[in-house]
C-alpha positions as semicolon CSV with decimal commas, in nm:
position;residue;x (nm);y (nm);z (nm)
1;M;-12,079;17,877;6,093
2;D;-12,307;17,644;5,889
3;R;-12,531;17,866;5,652
4;E;-12,835;17,653;5,704
5;Y;-12,785;17,692;6,094
6;T;-12,752;18,079;6,071
7;Q;-13,075;18,100;5,880
8;C;-13,246;17,947;6,166
9;M;-13,123;18,179;6,425
10;S;-13,275;18,518;6,483
11;T;-13,062;18,809;6,415
12;Q;-13,037;18,881;6,805
13;D;-12,930;18,525;6,879
14;L;-12,663;18,556;6,625
15;V;-12,516;18,878;6,747
16;R;-12,527;18,721;7,108
17;R;-12,329;18,419;6,985
18;I;-12,061;18,616;6,781
19;A;-12,032;18,931;7,016
20;P;-11,733;18,904;7,247
21;R;-11,780;18,858;7,626
22;V;-11,659;19,121;7,848
23;Q;-11,630;19,076;8,214
24;A;-11,493;19,230;8,545
25;I;-11,287;19,087;8,803
26;V;-11,368;19,305;9,139
27;C;-11,201;19,200;9,453
28;R;-11,259;19,302;9,798
29;D;-11,088;19,145;10,115
30;G;-10,985;18,831;9,928
31;R;-11,318;18,756;9,786
32;L;-11,452;18,809;9,443
33;L;-11,773;18,957;9,306
34;M;-11,951;18,682;9,154
35;A;-12,300;18,665;8,977
36;K;-12,510;18,340;9,008
37;H;-12,693;18,247;8,678
38;Q;-12,977;18,008;8,648
39;E;-13,052;17,858;8,310
40;Q;-13,260;17,550;8,226
41;G;-13,226;17,407;8,581
42;T;-12,849;17,456;8,600
43;A;-12,706;17,729;8,846
44;Y;-12,349;17,854;8,809
45;W;-12,139;18,137;8,955
46;C;-11,944;18,374;8,701
47;L;-11,804;18,719;8,676
48;P;-12,018;19,011;8,620
49;G;-12,028;19,043;8,249
50;G;-12,187;18,978;7,906
51;G;-12,186;19,063;7,532
52;L;-12,009;19,350;7,390
53;E;-12,262;19,578;7,225
54;A;-12,238;19,741;6,886
55;G;-12,025;20,071;6,926
56;E;-11,863;19,987;7,270
57;N;-11,505;19,919;7,319
58;P;-11,431;19,611;7,562
59;E;-11,365;19,843;7,858
60;E;-11,683;20,037;7,812
61;G;-11,866;19,689;7,776
62;A;-11,709;19,551;8,089
63;L;-11,831;19,868;8,299
64;R;-12,175;19,866;8,147
65;E;-12,245;19,496;8,237
66;L;-12,085;19,571;8,594
67;R;-12,362;19,845;8,623
68;E;-12,644;19,628;8,497
69;E;-12,572;19,330;8,710
70;A;-12,432;19,478;9,035
71;G;-12,551;19,852;9,024
72;V;-12,216;19,994;9,070
73;E;-11,973;20,230;8,895
74;G;-11,635;20,087;8,818
75;R;-11,286;20,216;8,711
76;I;-11,067;19,974;8,502
77;V;-10,742;19,903;8,658
78;R;-10,582;19,707;8,385
79;S;-10,661;19,440;8,139
80;L;-10,603;19,077;8,269
81;R;-10,680;18,850;7,970
82;H;-10,795;18,883;7,612
83;A;-10,843;18,539;7,432
84;L;-11,071;18,331;7,225
85;D;-11,276;18,041;7,360
86;A;-11,318;17,693;7,220
87;R;-11,600;17,842;6,982
88;G;-11,362;18,103;6,852
89;T;-11,542;18,377;7,040
90;G;-11,350;18,650;7,208
91;F;-11,349;18,743;7,557
92;H;-11,188;19,032;7,759
93;T;-11,149;19,035;8,139
94;Y;-11,054;19,351;8,345
95;L;-10,958;19,422;8,687
96;V;-11,198;19,685;8,809
97;E;-11,213;19,892;9,123
98;I;-11,537;20,008;9,268
99;G;-11,413;20,174;9,598
100;D;-11,649;20,121;9,886
101;Q;-11,966;20,092;9,678
102;Q;-12,202;19,824;9,790
103;P;-12,303;19,584;9,485
104;A;-12,671;19,511;9,475
105;L;-12,842;19,235;9,238
106;G;-12,925;19,384;8,906
107;R;-13,082;19,246;8,589
108;D;-12,991;19,166;8,234
109;P;-13,204;19,434;8,037
110;E;-13,210;19,186;7,738
111;V;-13,404;18,927;7,934
112;D;-13,768;18,935;8,046
113;P;-13,791;18,995;8,410
114;G;-14,018;18,704;8,452
115;A;-13,750;18,494;8,288
116;A;-13,443;18,611;8,479
117;I;-13,123;18,432;8,453
118;L;-12,932;18,651;8,702
119;V;-13,043;18,515;9,027
120;D;-12,793;18,611;9,293
121;L;-12,479;18,823;9,353
122;R;-12,233;18,774;9,629
123;W;-11,873;18,819;9,738
124;L;-11,719;18,487;9,741
125;S;-11,375;18,331;9,829
126;L;-11,238;18,066;9,603
127;K;-11,312;17,804;9,856
128;E;-11,690;17,890;9,855
129;M;-11,725;17,826;9,479
130;P;-11,782;17,494;9,316
131;E;-11,473;17,375;9,126
132;R;-11,637;17,390;8,801
133;D;-11,686;17,749;8,860
134;R;-11,351;17,837;8,978
135;A;-11,197;17,653;8,681
136;F;-11,348;17,939;8,462
137;L;-11,155;18,199;8,681
138;W;-10,803;18,066;8,596
139;D;-10,876;18,120;8,228
140;A;-11,016;18,472;8,281
141;G;-10,672;18,575;8,437
142;L;-10,739;18,555;8,808
143;M;-10,368;18,450;8,876
144;N;-10,267;18,801;8,752
145;V;-10,461;18,959;9,067
146;P;-10,263;19,050;9,360
147;G;-10,315;18,799;9,647
148;F;-10,451;18,507;9,426
149;L;-10,129;18,350;9,305
150;E;-10,018;18,336;9,670
151;E;-10,331;18,177;9,791
152;V;-10,313;17,901;9,526
153;A;-9,959;17,849;9,580
154;G;-10,023;17,763;9,936
155;W;-10,269;17,502;9,848
156;G;-9,978;17,226;9,857
157;E;-9,925;16,937;9,631
158;A;-10,205;16,712;9,690
159;V;-10,375;16,602;9,383
160;S;-10,756;16,656;9,383
161;Y;-11,019;16,597;9,126
162;P;-11,392;16,633;9,185
163;C;-11,599;16,316;9,176
């Protein structure tokens, strides 16, 4: 990272940019638990997750993020993916079981409540998500979750690309 650039960033911003992302794939009846974020006029759906905090292992971080954003306790079933994104920041994705708990919209404790980024939480099927948001699920390891490979295999051979 450029030295001049890092000097302009606050310590908190720098830690946020370097900390690996941890996230949870939670499935129920062919749907995924998705968190809607809104930043600078752009809304997008993503998996419950966020930055790994100091002293946490990735599994603990993923479960903490799920608690913060969805208000549920989870159990790690297995690791789905660990990789680096295009910026070189690591991310860890876990398949998580929550039983029959009912998720409810939580909040990001690092963000002022008046400037909330987390705006919705829903169970969504793949066909209910924008293509852009679905694309991130492939990289997160969704094809390793029972039922989703079979769903995608049934989509056929037609070529499609969003306009």
